[in-house]
Amino acid sequence: MRNPRAFLRPLAVGAPAPVADVPFRPSRMIHFFDPSNEKMQAKVPEIATKVDIILGNLEDAIKTENKEAARQGLVDIAKKTDFGQTQLWTRINSLDSPWALDDLITLVTEIGDKLDVVMVPKVEGAQDIHYVDRLLAQLEARAGLTRPILVHAILETAEGMTNVEEIAAASPRMQGISLGPADLAASRRMKTTRVGGGHPGYLVREDPTGDDLHAGRTTYQQDLWHYTIARMVDACAANDILPFYGPFGDIKDVVACEDQFRNAFLLGCVGAWSLHPVQIDIARKVFSPDPADVAHAKEVVEAMGDGSGAVMINGKMEDDASCKQCQVMLDLAKALAERDPELAAAYDL
């Protein structure tokens, strides 16, 4: 165990000091693009104006023969693009691959001044974060960076899920964690081939009302990922980092995508991945509080004053606990309003 006093000291001579608090910036969608694809490269400056986070993907969605082209493509894009308020992330290759080391060396030394977060796939324990933590510090010192690059882990294995709490607490570089449902399903030997979302076979059924066990019994599809998301959110909240839902693979089913994103939002996630432009607006809508909820939150906080006691508002009791809930909603609304003039007007902030 590291000395707690040393936790916020640089892990390499000349590296920037770790952050004490994870800076919260609007993070409703992490939009993935393939830096090896010239058509996608050309669209990056425009897409970057529409998303909170844009991520150059180097991992599984990139063919083996395109790995080096994707890495160099991301370097070229970052050097010539002004991302403004939009965060630039990358997902490196898995730590057991032959590309991960070169991913980090190249990106940190070439564009480390523009890179906000490194997403690490298939994290299985704190040891994976410790490895990346030390390496990033060495590379930051080599590149002369003045701010640390943060780390985001993906939960994609049963072992990682078992160790999610220690992963969340592994380093002050930890920015957050995303759920990777497809790889996690395979690791758990779940019998689904869907990338996120529910499954019609995972259901509850009404009790029978007569002798015929098949008549009149309505079924309700259940959420395969409720436990997993809730546990991930708890681990993140306990360590002051940010939880994200990952991909929803059925691009055409925008209705189910919105439902899955909203489930994650209600459970505490701050954003989700967008794999196609159509999912950007879904994430923006879902992970921005409804104006009516913000108005109610403002009313409660104003009525509660210092938060003590209890008041009745519109026939409902509001007390210290509900005031804290409303403050969460208001804090998010204020952060989003600073970036989005339309939301600022809708929220009257």
mmCIF file of C-alpha atoms in Angstrom:
data_model
loop_
_atom_site.group_PDB
_atom_site.id
_atom_site.type_symbol
_atom_site.label_atom_id
_atom_site.label_comp_id
_atom_site.label_asym_id
_atom_site.label_seq_id
_atom_site.Cartn_x
_atom_site.Cartn_y
_atom_site.Cartn_z
ATOM 1 C CA MET A 1 0.000 0.000 0.000
ATOM 2 C CA ARG A 2 1.293 3.437 -0.926
ATOM 3 C CA ASN A 3 1.798 6.061 1.742
ATOM 4 C CA PRO A 4 -1.311 8.279 1.571
ATOM 5 C CA ARG A 5 0.936 11.367 1.762
ATOM 6 C CA ALA A 6 2.699 10.199 -1.404
ATOM 7 C CA PHE A 7 -0.474 9.628 -3.372
ATOM 8 C CA LEU A 8 -0.439 13.131 -4.836
ATOM 9 C CA ARG A 9 3.267 13.207 -5.633
ATOM 10 C CA PRO A 10 4.459 12.713 -9.232
ATOM 11 C CA LEU A 11 5.530 9.160 -10.084
ATOM 12 C CA ALA A 12 8.455 10.407 -12.194
ATOM 13 C CA VAL A 13 10.975 13.205 -11.782
ATOM 14 C CA GLY A 14 9.782 16.192 -13.779
ATOM 15 C CA ALA A 15 6.215 14.934 -14.250
ATOM 16 C CA PRO A 16 3.296 17.231 -13.342
ATOM 17 C CA ALA A 17 1.676 16.732 -9.950
ATOM 18 C CA PRO A 18 -1.454 14.529 -9.939
ATOM 19 C CA VAL A 19 -4.821 16.247 -9.607
ATOM 20 C CA ALA A 20 -6.504 16.252 -6.210
ATOM 21 C CA ASP A 21 -9.987 16.442 -7.715
ATOM 22 C CA VAL A 22 -11.292 15.211 -11.061
ATOM 23 C CA PRO A 23 -12.370 18.289 -13.015
ATOM 24 C CA PHE A 24 -16.006 17.948 -14.087
ATOM 25 C CA ARG A 25 -16.751 19.136 -17.594
ATOM 26 C CA PRO A 26 -19.881 18.273 -19.580
ATOM 27 C CA SER A 27 -19.417 14.636 -20.597
ATOM 28 C CA ARG A 28 -22.769 13.543 -21.976
ATOM 29 C CA MET A 29 -21.335 11.643 -24.906
ATOM 30 C CA ILE A 30 -17.972 10.114 -25.783
ATOM 31 C CA HIS A 31 -18.060 10.060 -29.572
ATOM 32 C CA PHE A 32 -15.815 7.415 -31.149
ATOM 33 C CA PHE A 33 -14.107 7.787 -34.518
ATOM 34 C CA ASP A 34 -11.598 5.743 -36.523
ATOM 35 C CA PRO A 35 -8.454 7.856 -37.107
ATOM 36 C CA SER A 36 -7.326 5.505 -39.888
ATOM 37 C CA ASN A 37 -10.424 6.344 -41.949
ATOM 38 C CA GLU A 38 -9.800 9.410 -44.128
ATOM 39 C CA LYS A 39 -13.506 10.206 -44.436
ATOM 40 C CA MET A 40 -13.892 10.168 -40.655
ATOM 41 C CA GLN A 41 -10.730 12.260 -40.255
ATOM 42 C CA ALA A 42 -12.246 14.969 -42.443
ATOM 43 C CA LYS A 43 -15.389 15.110 -40.313
ATOM 44 C CA VAL A 44 -13.619 15.474 -36.967
ATOM 45 C CA PRO A 45 -13.490 19.312 -36.805
ATOM 46 C CA GLU A 46 -17.241 19.550 -37.458
ATOM 47 C CA ILE A 47 -18.216 16.714 -35.108
ATOM 48 C CA ALA A 48 -16.011 18.155 -32.369
ATOM 49 C CA THR A 49 -18.279 21.216 -32.219
ATOM 50 C CA LYS A 50 -21.299 18.996 -31.498
ATOM 51 C CA VAL A 51 -19.988 16.662 -28.786
ATOM 52 C CA ASP A 52 -18.621 16.963 -25.274
ATOM 53 C CA ILE A 53 -15.878 14.366 -25.816
ATOM 54 C CA ILE A 54 -14.365 13.103 -29.070
ATOM 55 C CA LEU A 55 -12.309 9.917 -28.905
ATOM 56 C CA GLY A 56 -9.793 8.573 -31.392
ATOM 57 C CA ASN A 57 -10.224 4.814 -31.225
ATOM 58 C CA LEU A 58 -7.141 2.617 -31.615
ATOM 59 C CA GLU A 59 -8.462 -0.652 -30.181
ATOM 60 C CA ASP A 60 -10.762 -3.499 -31.250
ATOM 61 C CA ALA A 61 -12.778 -1.677 -33.933
ATOM 62 C CA ILE A 62 -9.526 -0.991 -35.840
ATOM 63 C CA LYS A 63 -8.228 -3.769 -38.084
ATOM 64 C CA THR A 64 -4.768 -5.134 -37.279
ATOM 65 C CA GLU A 65 -3.278 -3.826 -40.504
ATOM 66 C CA ASN A 66 -4.599 -0.324 -39.710
ATOM 67 C CA LYS A 67 -3.288 -0.002 -36.144
ATOM 68 C CA GLU A 68 -0.268 2.139 -36.969
ATOM 69 C CA ALA A 69 -2.232 4.245 -39.450
ATOM 70 C CA ALA A 70 -4.873 4.937 -36.789
ATOM 71 C CA ARG A 71 -2.230 6.001 -34.278
ATOM 72 C CA GLN A 72 -0.542 8.343 -36.742
ATOM 73 C CA GLY A 73 -3.902 9.583 -37.972
ATOM 74 C CA LEU A 74 -4.848 10.634 -34.445
ATOM 75 C CA VAL A 75 -1.536 12.486 -34.064
ATOM 76 C CA ASP A 76 -2.091 14.340 -37.338
ATOM 77 C CA ILE A 77 -5.697 15.247 -36.490
ATOM 78 C CA ALA A 78 -4.821 16.504 -33.015
ATOM 79 C CA LYS A 79 -1.992 18.690 -34.263
ATOM 80 C CA LYS A 80 -4.109 20.515 -36.823
ATOM 81 C CA THR A 81 -7.459 20.728 -34.978
ATOM 82 C CA ASP A 82 -8.615 23.291 -32.441
ATOM 83 C CA PHE A 83 -11.004 21.324 -30.229
ATOM 84 C CA GLY A 84 -12.180 24.327 -28.232
ATOM 85 C CA GLN A 85 -14.123 23.204 -25.165
ATOM 86 C CA THR A 86 -14.435 19.642 -26.458
ATOM 87 C CA GLN A 87 -12.299 17.077 -24.683
ATOM 88 C CA LEU A 88 -9.936 14.893 -26.751
ATOM 89 C CA TRP A 89 -9.626 11.289 -25.581
ATOM 90 C CA THR A 90 -8.138 8.136 -27.014
ATOM 91 C CA ARG A 91 -8.802 4.455 -26.415
ATOM 92 C CA ILE A 92 -5.464 2.682 -26.598
ATOM 93 C CA ASN A 93 -5.043 -0.993 -27.395
ATOM 94 C CA SER A 94 -5.307 -3.489 -24.540
ATOM 95 C CA LEU A 95 -2.281 -3.778 -22.285
ATOM 96 C CA ASP A 96 -1.619 -7.366 -23.403
ATOM 97 C CA SER A 97 -1.384 -6.308 -27.062
ATOM 98 C CA PRO A 98 1.810 -5.501 -29.032
ATOM 99 C CA TRP A 99 0.533 -1.953 -29.731
ATOM 100 C CA ALA A 100 -0.333 -0.477 -26.336
ATOM 101 C CA LEU A 101 3.187 0.624 -25.395
ATOM 102 C CA ASP A 102 3.747 2.407 -28.700
ATOM 103 C CA ASP A 103 0.284 3.963 -28.421
ATOM 104 C CA LEU A 104 1.235 5.647 -25.162
ATOM 105 C CA ILE A 105 4.780 6.606 -26.144
ATOM 106 C CA THR A 106 3.667 8.167 -29.426
ATOM 107 C CA LEU A 107 0.546 9.948 -28.237
ATOM 108 C CA VAL A 108 1.933 11.408 -25.019
ATOM 109 C CA THR A 109 5.157 12.661 -26.582
ATOM 110 C CA GLU A 110 3.515 13.925 -29.797
ATOM 111 C CA ILE A 111 0.128 15.326 -28.667
ATOM 112 C CA GLY A 112 0.134 15.017 -24.893
ATOM 113 C CA ASP A 113 -0.584 18.732 -24.555
ATOM 114 C CA LYS A 114 -3.947 18.203 -26.304
ATOM 115 C CA LEU A 115 -4.882 14.813 -24.888
ATOM 116 C CA ASP A 116 -7.216 14.946 -21.882
ATOM 117 C CA VAL A 117 -7.857 11.279 -21.107
ATOM 118 C CA VAL A 118 -6.476 7.869 -22.039
ATOM 119 C CA MET A 119 -9.123 5.143 -22.015
ATOM 120 C CA VAL A 120 -7.693 1.744 -21.074
ATOM 121 C CA PRO A 121 -9.663 -1.322 -22.208
ATOM 122 C CA LYS A 122 -10.151 -4.609 -20.382
ATOM 123 C CA VAL A 123 -8.852 -3.371 -17.035
ATOM 124 C CA GLU A 124 -8.822 -6.270 -14.588
ATOM 125 C CA GLY A 125 -7.359 -4.772 -11.439
ATOM 126 C CA ALA A 126 -5.438 -1.932 -9.851
ATOM 127 C CA GLN A 127 -2.207 -3.368 -11.250
ATOM 128 C CA ASP A 128 -3.231 -2.331 -14.764
ATOM 129 C CA ILE A 129 -3.847 1.244 -13.656
ATOM 130 C CA HIS A 130 -0.566 1.337 -11.709
ATOM 131 C CA TYR A 131 1.347 0.312 -14.838
ATOM 132 C CA VAL A 132 -0.269 3.014 -16.977
ATOM 133 C CA ASP A 133 0.063 5.567 -14.156
ATOM 134 C CA ARG A 134 3.837 5.214 -13.858
ATOM 135 C CA LEU A 135 4.387 5.063 -17.603
ATOM 136 C CA LEU A 136 2.327 8.191 -18.214
ATOM 137 C CA ALA A 137 4.345 10.059 -15.574
ATOM 138 C CA GLN A 138 7.611 9.108 -17.258
ATOM 139 C CA LEU A 139 6.323 10.145 -20.674
ATOM 140 C CA GLU A 140 4.865 13.409 -19.365
ATOM 141 C CA ALA A 141 8.269 14.259 -17.906
ATOM 142 C CA ARG A 142 9.955 13.436 -21.231
ATOM 143 C CA ALA A 143 7.453 15.606 -23.129
ATOM 144 C CA GLY A 144 7.634 18.485 -20.643
ATOM 145 C CA LEU A 145 3.887 18.457 -19.999
ATOM 146 C CA THR A 146 2.539 20.758 -17.304
ATOM 147 C CA ARG A 147 -0.737 18.946 -16.605
ATOM 148 C CA PRO A 148 -1.329 15.229 -16.054
ATOM 149 C CA ILE A 149 -3.252 13.101 -18.546
ATOM 150 C CA LEU A 150 -6.110 11.305 -16.811
ATOM 151 C CA VAL A 151 -7.069 7.626 -17.098
ATOM 152 C CA HIS A 152 -10.444 6.066 -17.836
ATOM 153 C CA ALA A 153 -10.985 2.319 -17.368
ATOM 154 C CA ILE A 154 -13.422 0.048 -19.190
ATOM 155 C CA LEU A 155 -15.109 -2.806 -17.311
ATOM 156 C CA GLU A 156 -15.068 -5.664 -19.811
ATOM 157 C CA THR A 157 -14.190 -8.775 -17.817
ATOM 158 C CA ALA A 158 -15.589 -10.641 -14.846
ATOM 159 C CA GLU A 159 -12.283 -10.118 -13.045
ATOM 160 C CA GLY A 160 -12.462 -6.385 -13.631
ATOM 161 C CA MET A 161 -16.016 -6.310 -12.333
ATOM 162 C CA THR A 162 -14.945 -8.183 -9.221
ATOM 163 C CA ASN A 163 -12.194 -5.609 -8.639
ATOM 164 C CA VAL A 164 -14.120 -2.481 -9.656
ATOM 165 C CA GLU A 165 -13.733 -0.774 -6.288
ATOM 166 C CA GLU A 166 -9.944 -1.123 -6.236
ATOM 167 C CA ILE A 167 -9.754 -0.010 -9.873
ATOM 168 C CA ALA A 168 -11.703 3.140 -9.050
ATOM 169 C CA ALA A 169 -9.330 3.913 -6.163
ATOM 170 C CA ALA A 170 -6.081 2.906 -7.907
ATOM 171 C CA SER A 171 -4.712 6.340 -8.814
ATOM 172 C CA PRO A 172 -5.469 10.066 -8.621
ATOM 173 C CA ARG A 173 -5.332 9.906 -12.430
ATOM 174 C CA MET A 174 -8.587 7.962 -12.496
ATOM 175 C CA GLN A 175 -11.167 10.075 -14.324
ATOM 176 C CA GLY A 176 -13.918 7.476 -14.564
ATOM 177 C CA ILE A 177 -15.084 4.042 -15.655
ATOM 178 C CA SER A 178 -17.237 2.855 -18.567
ATOM 179 C CA LEU A 179 -19.249 -0.322 -18.877
ATOM 180 C CA GLY A 180 -18.211 -2.495 -21.835
ATOM 181 C CA PRO A 181 -21.222 -4.816 -22.117
ATOM 182 C CA ALA A 182 -20.185 -6.933 -25.120
ATOM 183 C CA ASP A 183 -16.800 -8.123 -23.839
ATOM 184 C CA LEU A 184 -18.183 -8.404 -20.312
ATOM 185 C CA ALA A 185 -21.035 -10.598 -21.557
ATOM 186 C CA ALA A 186 -18.526 -12.909 -23.234
ATOM 187 C CA SER A 187 -16.306 -12.993 -20.142
ATOM 188 C CA ARG A 188 -19.283 -13.881 -17.937
ATOM 189 C CA ARG A 189 -20.492 -16.506 -20.464
ATOM 190 C CA MET A 190 -23.799 -14.645 -20.757
ATOM 191 C CA LYS A 191 -25.983 -16.050 -23.534
ATOM 192 C CA THR A 192 -26.606 -12.852 -25.457
ATOM 193 C CA THR A 193 -25.073 -11.542 -28.671
ATOM 194 C CA ARG A 194 -26.392 -7.997 -28.212
ATOM 195 C CA VAL A 195 -24.141 -5.025 -27.522
ATOM 196 C CA GLY A 196 -25.912 -3.448 -24.568
ATOM 197 C CA GLY A 197 -29.623 -3.161 -23.956
ATOM 198 C CA GLY A 198 -32.114 -5.709 -22.693
ATOM 199 C CA HIS A 199 -33.037 -9.127 -24.003
ATOM 200 C CA PRO A 200 -36.541 -10.504 -24.694
ATOM 201 C CA GLY A 201 -35.623 -13.738 -22.958
ATOM 202 C CA TYR A 202 -34.702 -11.990 -19.706
ATOM 203 C CA LEU A 203 -38.157 -11.301 -18.280
ATOM 204 C CA VAL A 204 -40.678 -11.621 -15.488
ATOM 205 C CA ARG A 205 -44.183 -13.012 -16.015
ATOM 206 C CA GLU A 206 -47.480 -12.327 -14.266
ATOM 207 C CA ASP A 207 -48.879 -15.056 -12.054
ATOM 208 C CA PRO A 208 -51.517 -17.349 -13.602
ATOM 209 C CA THR A 209 -55.165 -16.514 -12.963
ATOM 210 C CA GLY A 210 -56.562 -19.962 -13.759
ATOM 211 C CA ASP A 211 -55.645 -23.490 -14.707
ATOM 212 C CA ASP A 212 -54.244 -22.484 -18.112
ATOM 213 C CA LEU A 213 -50.635 -21.515 -17.384
ATOM 214 C CA HIS A 214 -50.260 -19.743 -20.733
ATOM 215 C CA ALA A 215 -53.413 -17.597 -20.829
ATOM 216 C CA GLY A 216 -53.373 -13.887 -20.030
ATOM 217 C CA ARG A 217 -49.936 -13.758 -18.450
ATOM 218 C CA THR A 218 -48.215 -10.535 -19.478
ATOM 219 C CA THR A 219 -44.404 -10.560 -19.616
ATOM 220 C CA TYR A 220 -42.022 -7.656 -18.979
ATOM 221 C CA GLN A 221 -38.530 -7.479 -20.432
ATOM 222 C CA GLN A 222 -35.865 -6.807 -17.807
ATOM 223 C CA ASP A 223 -32.539 -4.949 -17.833
ATOM 224 C CA LEU A 224 -29.541 -7.291 -17.995
ATOM 225 C CA TRP A 225 -27.195 -4.533 -16.846
ATOM 226 C CA HIS A 226 -28.943 -3.030 -13.826
ATOM 227 C CA TYR A 227 -26.725 -4.664 -11.180
ATOM 228 C CA THR A 228 -23.528 -4.029 -13.126
ATOM 229 C CA ILE A 229 -24.211 -0.341 -13.745
ATOM 230 C CA ALA A 230 -25.318 0.245 -10.155
ATOM 231 C CA ARG A 231 -22.183 -1.370 -8.735
ATOM 232 C CA MET A 232 -19.956 0.601 -11.111
ATOM 233 C CA VAL A 233 -21.724 3.844 -10.151
ATOM 234 C CA ASP A 234 -21.218 3.118 -6.445
ATOM 235 C CA ALA A 235 -17.506 2.450 -6.969
ATOM 236 C CA CYS A 236 -17.122 5.685 -8.919
ATOM 237 C CA ALA A 237 -19.164 7.809 -6.498
ATOM 238 C CA ALA A 238 -17.228 6.466 -3.515
ATOM 239 C CA ASN A 239 -13.978 7.577 -5.172
ATOM 240 C CA ASP A 240 -15.177 10.875 -6.705
ATOM 241 C CA ILE A 241 -14.751 9.751 -10.310
ATOM 242 C CA LEU A 242 -17.279 9.622 -13.146
ATOM 243 C CA PRO A 243 -19.317 6.596 -14.340
ATOM 244 C CA PHE A 244 -20.342 6.171 -18.001
ATOM 245 C CA TYR A 245 -22.552 3.754 -19.877
ATOM 246 C CA GLY A 246 -20.706 2.290 -22.854
ATOM 247 C CA PRO A 247 -21.927 1.364 -26.349
ATOM 248 C CA PHE A 248 -25.402 0.569 -27.632
ATOM 249 C CA GLY A 249 -24.799 -1.506 -30.722
ATOM 250 C CA ASP A 250 -28.159 -1.435 -32.502
ATOM 251 C CA ILE A 251 -27.728 1.884 -34.303
ATOM 252 C CA LYS A 252 -31.153 1.708 -35.987
ATOM 253 C CA ASP A 253 -33.087 1.161 -32.744
ATOM 254 C CA VAL A 254 -32.923 4.732 -31.488
ATOM 255 C CA VAL A 255 -35.862 4.150 -29.130
ATOM 256 C CA ALA A 256 -34.178 1.330 -27.207
ATOM 257 C CA CYS A 257 -30.914 3.273 -27.239
ATOM 258 C CA GLU A 258 -32.628 6.206 -25.562
ATOM 259 C CA ASP A 259 -34.192 3.875 -22.983
ATOM 260 C CA GLN A 260 -30.828 2.292 -22.137
ATOM 261 C CA PHE A 261 -29.109 5.667 -21.876
ATOM 262 C CA ARG A 262 -31.902 6.971 -19.629
ATOM 263 C CA ASN A 263 -31.647 3.943 -17.332
ATOM 264 C CA ALA A 264 -27.946 4.682 -16.948
ATOM 265 C CA PHE A 265 -28.613 8.397 -16.363
ATOM 266 C CA LEU A 266 -31.157 7.700 -13.642
ATOM 267 C CA LEU A 267 -28.742 5.292 -11.937
ATOM 268 C CA GLY A 268 -26.029 7.967 -11.822
ATOM 269 C CA CYS A 269 -24.024 7.812 -15.056
ATOM 270 C CA VAL A 270 -22.901 11.163 -16.480
ATOM 271 C CA GLY A 271 -22.772 10.074 -20.130
ATOM 272 C CA ALA A 272 -22.557 7.259 -22.668
ATOM 273 C CA TRP A 273 -20.633 6.328 -25.793
ATOM 274 C CA SER A 274 -21.927 7.381 -29.200
ATOM 275 C CA LEU A 275 -20.874 5.111 -32.042
ATOM 276 C CA HIS A 276 -22.807 6.906 -34.794
ATOM 277 C CA PRO A 277 -23.842 10.563 -35.227
ATOM 278 C CA VAL A 278 -27.504 9.623 -34.642
ATOM 279 C CA GLN A 279 -26.624 8.706 -31.041
ATOM 280 C CA ILE A 280 -25.085 12.108 -30.288
ATOM 281 C CA ASP A 281 -28.430 13.885 -29.988
ATOM 282 C CA ILE A 282 -29.863 10.987 -27.979
ATOM 283 C CA ALA A 283 -27.072 11.306 -25.417
ATOM 284 C CA ARG A 284 -27.366 15.094 -25.343
ATOM 285 C CA LYS A 285 -31.097 14.827 -24.664
ATOM 286 C CA VAL A 286 -30.947 12.048 -22.075
ATOM 287 C CA PHE A 287 -27.954 13.232 -20.040
ATOM 288 C CA SER A 288 -29.230 16.818 -19.832
ATOM 289 C CA PRO A 289 -31.810 17.192 -17.031
ATOM 290 C CA ASP A 290 -35.345 17.990 -18.086
ATOM 291 C CA PRO A 291 -36.123 21.723 -17.615
ATOM 292 C CA ALA A 292 -39.141 20.825 -15.467
ATOM 293 C CA ASP A 293 -36.909 18.816 -13.120
ATOM 294 C CA VAL A 294 -34.448 21.710 -12.918
ATOM 295 C CA ALA A 295 -37.260 24.153 -12.131
ATOM 296 C CA HIS A 296 -38.497 21.881 -9.344
ATOM 297 C CA ALA A 297 -34.966 21.511 -7.986
ATOM 298 C CA LYS A 298 -34.556 25.311 -7.900
ATOM 299 C CA GLU A 299 -37.856 25.674 -6.052
ATOM 300 C CA VAL A 300 -36.888 23.110 -3.431
ATOM 301 C CA VAL A 301 -33.385 24.497 -2.820
ATOM 302 C CA GLU A 302 -34.702 28.051 -2.522
ATOM 303 C CA ALA A 303 -37.446 26.966 -0.117
ATOM 304 C CA MET A 304 -35.097 24.860 2.032
ATOM 305 C CA GLY A 305 -32.634 27.650 2.739
ATOM 306 C CA ASP A 306 -29.789 26.040 4.674
ATOM 307 C CA GLY A 307 -31.202 22.566 3.952
ATOM 308 C CA SER A 308 -32.430 21.836 7.466
ATOM 309 C CA GLY A 309 -35.993 21.072 8.468
ATOM 310 C CA ALA A 310 -38.794 20.104 6.093
ATOM 311 C CA VAL A 311 -41.242 21.916 3.824
ATOM 312 C CA MET A 312 -44.317 20.992 1.805
ATOM 313 C CA ILE A 313 -44.150 21.866 -1.913
ATOM 314 C CA ASN A 314 -47.000 20.908 -4.232
ATOM 315 C CA GLY A 315 -48.269 18.365 -1.751
ATOM 316 C CA LYS A 316 -44.897 16.626 -1.319
ATOM 317 C CA MET A 317 -42.611 16.690 1.695
ATOM 318 C CA GLU A 318 -39.121 17.958 0.971
ATOM 319 C CA ASP A 319 -36.341 17.624 3.532
ATOM 320 C CA ASP A 320 -32.544 17.526 3.793
ATOM 321 C CA ALA A 321 -32.233 14.380 1.679
ATOM 322 C CA SER A 322 -34.457 15.633 -1.128
ATOM 323 C CA CYS A 323 -32.662 19.000 -1.054
ATOM 324 C CA LYS A 324 -29.365 17.164 -1.654
ATOM 325 C CA GLN A 325 -30.954 15.312 -4.577
ATOM 326 C CA CYS A 326 -32.110 18.606 -6.038
ATOM 327 C CA GLN A 327 -28.673 20.134 -5.591
ATOM 328 C CA VAL A 328 -27.179 17.322 -7.690
ATOM 329 C CA MET A 329 -29.630 18.197 -10.454
ATOM 330 C CA LEU A 330 -28.871 21.929 -10.195
ATOM 331 C CA ASP A 331 -25.102 21.448 -10.214
ATOM 332 C CA LEU A 332 -25.342 19.420 -13.421
ATOM 333 C CA ALA A 333 -27.711 21.923 -15.015
ATOM 334 C CA LYS A 334 -25.378 24.824 -14.233
ATOM 335 C CA ALA A 335 -22.359 22.993 -15.684
ATOM 336 C CA LEU A 336 -24.242 22.188 -18.888
ATOM 337 C CA ALA A 337 -25.678 25.692 -19.172
ATOM 338 C CA GLU A 338 -22.167 27.152 -19.248
ATOM 339 C CA ARG A 339 -21.474 25.165 -22.435
ATOM 340 C CA ASP A 340 -24.902 25.154 -24.069
ATOM 341 C CA PRO A 341 -26.751 28.502 -24.516
ATOM 342 C CA GLU A 342 -30.008 26.683 -25.377
ATOM 343 C CA LEU A 343 -29.926 24.817 -22.074
ATOM 344 C CA ALA A 344 -29.043 28.000 -20.205
ATOM 345 C CA ALA A 345 -32.222 29.557 -21.571
ATOM 346 C CA ALA A 346 -34.326 26.469 -20.908
ATOM 347 C CA TYR A 347 -33.051 26.207 -17.344
ATOM 348 C CA ASP A 348 -33.318 29.980 -16.729
ATOM 349 C CA LEU A 349 -29.779 29.958 -15.356
#
